[in-house]
Amino acid sequence: MQRFRIVLEYDGTPFVGWQRQTNGPSVQQALEEALQRITGERPVVTGAGRTDAGVHALGQVADCAIEKAISANKLREALNYHLKPAPIAVLEADLVADDFSARFSASARTYLYRIVNRRPPLTLDHNRAWLVAQPLDAEAMHAAAQRLVGQHDFTTFRSAHCQAKSPVKTLDRLDVSRHGDDVEVIAHARSFLHNQVRSIVGSLKHVGEGKWQPAEIGLVLKAKDRSRCGMLAPAHGLYLLKVSYDGAPAPKPEPGSQSGR
């Protein structure tokens, strides 16, 4: 039995999310069906993060174990062939230790939220960013965001359907920056609550529009009341940017073959 780590990017638009479900196609399902065609087995693929319907990924990480003898490079190429025409690409594949877990070995996750701040409709970025016509003050949004950095009870920014045992999370980084018409929000933490990033971005939008002062974000946080949260930002602006594995075992080298990077 060989265990592989795979790194993926995907357009979440046609999927009901990462996790296999009965109400539509998922990224997990597409990967497992591709693996079955390659190996004749029915391996289970586990992801580092369960992205929601419409959410994209530039650096999702997953793991799977298969019995078929295959190099990491051949697995990557075969997956990319069998995943067509689904908008999923396997960027890397590596053999890893048997105890590696894409989910539980992860030390941090980084999300990107993209806002395009202009009046004209989106063409190339349709379903890739949130179009906000009202001018946004990115500096005020960034100032407000700093009030959320650190360990807090994030009940206000937590989905009612969140299954986490505790609303307490440590947000290591929350930056807002403007690049022309693009306003980007970067959030970095070991783990997140369900809808936490989208809830935060929707609240920061109120600050950017001048509806809230930056200090009000702190009061909204301390309220621990979901009804005090701003609007939920749409899924299509969110990207799982990177999953970190600081201190995790390095991928196992394959004799006579190259890594699938």
Coordinates of N, CA and C in Angstrom, one line a residue, residues 105-185:
S105 N -2.4 16.5 9.7 CA -1.0 16.9 9.7 C -0.8 18.4 9.4
A106 N -1.8 19.1 8.9 CA -1.7 20.5 8.5 C -1.4 21.4 9.7
S107 N -0.5 22.3 9.6 CA -0.2 23.3 10.7 C -0.9 24.6 10.4
A108 N -1.3 24.9 9.2 CA -2.0 26.1 8.9 C -2.7 26.1 7.6
R109 N -3.7 27.0 7.4 CA -4.4 27.1 6.1 C -4.5 28.6 5.8
T110 N -4.3 28.9 4.5 CA -4.3 30.3 4.1 C -5.4 30.5 3.0
Y111 N -6.3 31.4 3.3 CA -7.4 31.7 2.3 C -7.2 33.1 1.7
L112 N -7.6 33.2 0.5 CA -7.6 34.5 -0.3 C -9.1 34.8 -0.6
Y113 N -9.5 36.0 -0.3 CA -10.8 36.5 -0.8 C -10.6 37.6 -1.8
R114 N -11.2 37.5 -3.0 CA -11.0 38.5 -4.0 C -12.3 39.3 -4.2
I115 N -12.1 40.7 -4.1 CA -13.2 41.6 -4.4 C -12.7 42.5 -5.6
V116 N -13.6 42.6 -6.6 CA -13.3 43.6 -7.7 C -14.2 44.8 -7.4
N117 N -13.6 45.9 -7.2 CA -14.3 47.1 -6.7 C -14.4 48.1 -7.9
R118 N -15.5 47.9 -8.7 CA -15.7 48.7 -9.9 C -17.2 48.6 -10.2
R119 N -17.7 49.5 -11.1 CA -19.1 49.4 -11.5 C -19.4 48.5 -12.7
P120 N -18.5 48.5 -13.7 CA -18.8 47.6 -14.8 C -18.8 46.1 -14.4
P121 N -19.7 45.3 -15.1 CA -19.8 43.9 -14.7 C -18.5 43.1 -15.0
L122 N -18.4 42.0 -14.4 CA -17.2 41.1 -14.6 C -17.3 40.3 -15.8
T123 N -16.3 40.1 -16.6 CA -16.3 39.2 -17.7 C -15.3 38.0 -17.4
L124 N -14.0 38.3 -17.4 CA -13.0 37.3 -17.2 C -13.1 36.8 -15.7
D125 N -13.5 37.6 -14.8 CA -13.5 37.2 -13.4 C -14.9 36.8 -12.9
H126 N -15.8 36.6 -13.9 CA -17.2 36.1 -13.5 C -17.1 34.8 -12.8
N127 N -17.7 34.7 -11.6 CA -17.6 33.6 -10.7 C -16.2 33.3 -10.2
R128 N -15.4 34.3 -10.3 CA -14.0 34.2 -9.7 C -13.8 35.3 -8.7
A129 N -14.7 36.3 -8.5 CA -14.5 37.3 -7.6 C -15.8 38.0 -7.3
W130 N -15.9 38.7 -6.2 CA -17.1 39.4 -5.7 C -17.1 40.8 -6.3
L131 N -18.0 41.2 -7.1 CA -18.1 42.5 -7.7 C -18.8 43.4 -6.7
V132 N -18.1 44.4 -6.3 CA -18.7 45.4 -5.4 C -18.6 46.8 -6.1
A133 N -19.7 47.4 -6.4 CA -19.7 48.7 -7.1 C -19.4 49.9 -6.2
Q134 N -19.9 49.9 -5.0 CA -19.6 51.0 -4.0 C -18.1 51.1 -3.7
P135 N -17.5 52.3 -3.8 CA -16.1 52.4 -3.5 C -15.8 51.9 -2.1
L136 N -14.7 51.2 -2.0 CA -14.2 50.6 -0.7 C -13.0 51.3 -0.3
D137 N -12.9 51.6 1.0 CA -11.7 52.1 1.7 C -10.9 50.9 2.2
A138 N -9.9 50.4 1.4 CA -9.2 49.2 1.8 C -8.4 49.4 3.1
E139 N -7.9 50.7 3.3 CA -7.1 50.9 4.5 C -7.9 50.8 5.7
A140 N -9.2 51.3 5.7 CA -10.1 51.2 6.8 C -10.4 49.8 7.1
M141 N -10.6 49.0 6.0 CA -10.9 47.6 6.1 C -9.7 46.8 6.8
H142 N -8.5 47.2 6.4 CA -7.4 46.6 7.0 C -7.2 46.9 8.5
A143 N -7.5 48.2 8.8 CA -7.4 48.6 10.2 C -8.5 47.8 11.1
A144 N -9.7 47.6 10.5 CA -10.7 46.9 11.2 C -10.3 45.4 11.4
A145 N -9.7 44.9 10.3 CA -9.3 43.5 10.3 C -8.3 43.2 11.4
Q146 N -7.5 44.1 11.8 CA -6.5 43.9 12.8 C -7.1 43.6 14.2
R147 N -8.3 44.1 14.4 CA -9.0 43.8 15.6 C -9.5 42.4 15.8
L148 N -9.4 41.6 14.7 CA -9.8 40.3 14.7 C -8.7 39.3 14.8
V149 N -7.4 39.8 14.7 CA -6.3 39.0 14.8 C -6.0 38.5 16.2
G150 N -5.6 37.3 16.4 CA -5.4 36.7 17.7 C -6.4 35.7 18.0
Q151 N -6.4 35.2 19.3 CA -7.4 34.2 19.8 C -8.6 34.9 20.3
H152 N -9.8 34.5 19.7 CA -11.1 35.0 20.1 C -12.2 34.0 20.0
D153 N -13.3 34.3 20.6 CA -14.5 33.6 20.4 C -15.2 34.2 19.1
F154 N -15.2 33.4 18.0 CA -15.7 33.9 16.7 C -17.1 33.5 16.5
T155 N -17.9 33.4 17.5 CA -19.3 33.0 17.4 C -20.1 33.9 16.4
T156 N -19.8 35.2 16.4 CA -20.5 36.2 15.5 C -20.2 35.8 14.1
F157 N -19.1 35.3 13.8 CA -18.7 35.0 12.4 C -18.7 33.5 12.1
R158 N -19.6 32.8 12.8 CA -19.7 31.3 12.6 C -21.0 30.9 12.0
S159 N -21.0 30.1 11.1 CA -22.3 29.6 10.5 C -23.1 28.8 11.6
A160 N -24.4 28.9 11.4 CA -25.3 28.2 12.3 C -25.1 26.7 12.1
H161 N -24.6 26.3 11.0 CA -24.4 24.8 10.7 C -23.0 24.4 11.0
C162 N -22.2 25.2 11.6 CA -20.8 24.8 11.9 C -20.8 23.7 12.9
Q163 N -19.9 22.7 12.7 CA -19.8 21.5 13.5 C -18.6 21.5 14.4
A164 N -17.9 22.6 14.4 CA -16.7 22.7 15.3 C -17.1 22.7 16.8
K165 N -16.3 22.0 17.6 CA -16.7 21.9 19.0 C -16.6 23.2 19.8
S166 N -15.8 24.1 19.3 CA -15.6 25.4 20.0 C -15.6 26.5 19.0
P167 N -16.1 27.7 19.3 CA -16.0 28.8 18.5 C -14.7 29.6 18.6
V168 N -13.9 29.2 19.5 CA -12.6 29.9 19.7 C -11.6 29.4 18.7
K169 N -11.0 30.4 18.0 CA -10.0 30.2 17.0 C -8.9 31.2 17.1
T170 N -7.7 30.9 16.6 CA -6.6 31.9 16.6 C -6.4 32.3 15.2
L171 N -6.6 33.5 14.9 CA -6.4 34.1 13.6 C -5.0 34.7 13.6
D172 N -4.1 34.2 12.8 CA -2.7 34.6 12.9 C -2.5 35.8 12.0
R173 N -3.2 35.9 10.9 CA -3.1 37.0 10.0 C -4.4 37.3 9.3
L174 N -4.7 38.6 9.1 CA -5.8 39.1 8.4 C -5.5 40.4 7.7
D175 N -5.1 40.4 6.5 CA -4.6 41.6 5.8 C -5.6 41.9 4.6
V176 N -5.8 43.2 4.5 CA -6.6 43.7 3.4 C -5.7 44.7 2.6
S177 N -5.7 44.5 1.2 CA -4.8 45.4 0.4 C -5.5 45.6 -0.9
R178 N -5.2 46.8 -1.5 CA -5.8 47.1 -2.8 C -4.7 47.1 -3.9
H179 N -5.1 46.5 -5.0 CA -4.2 46.5 -6.2 C -5.1 46.9 -7.4
G180 N -5.1 48.2 -7.7 CA -6.0 48.7 -8.7 C -7.4 48.6 -8.3
D181 N -8.2 47.9 -9.1 CA -9.6 47.6 -8.8 C -9.8 46.4 -7.8
D182 N -8.7 45.7 -7.6 CA -8.8 44.5 -6.8 C -8.5 44.8 -5.4
V183 N -9.4 44.3 -4.5 CA -9.2 44.4 -3.1 C -9.1 42.9 -2.6
E184 N -8.0 42.6 -2.0 CA -7.7 41.2 -1.6 C -7.7 41.1 0.0
V185 N -8.2 40.1 0.5 CA -8.2 39.7 1.9 C -7.5 38.4 2.1

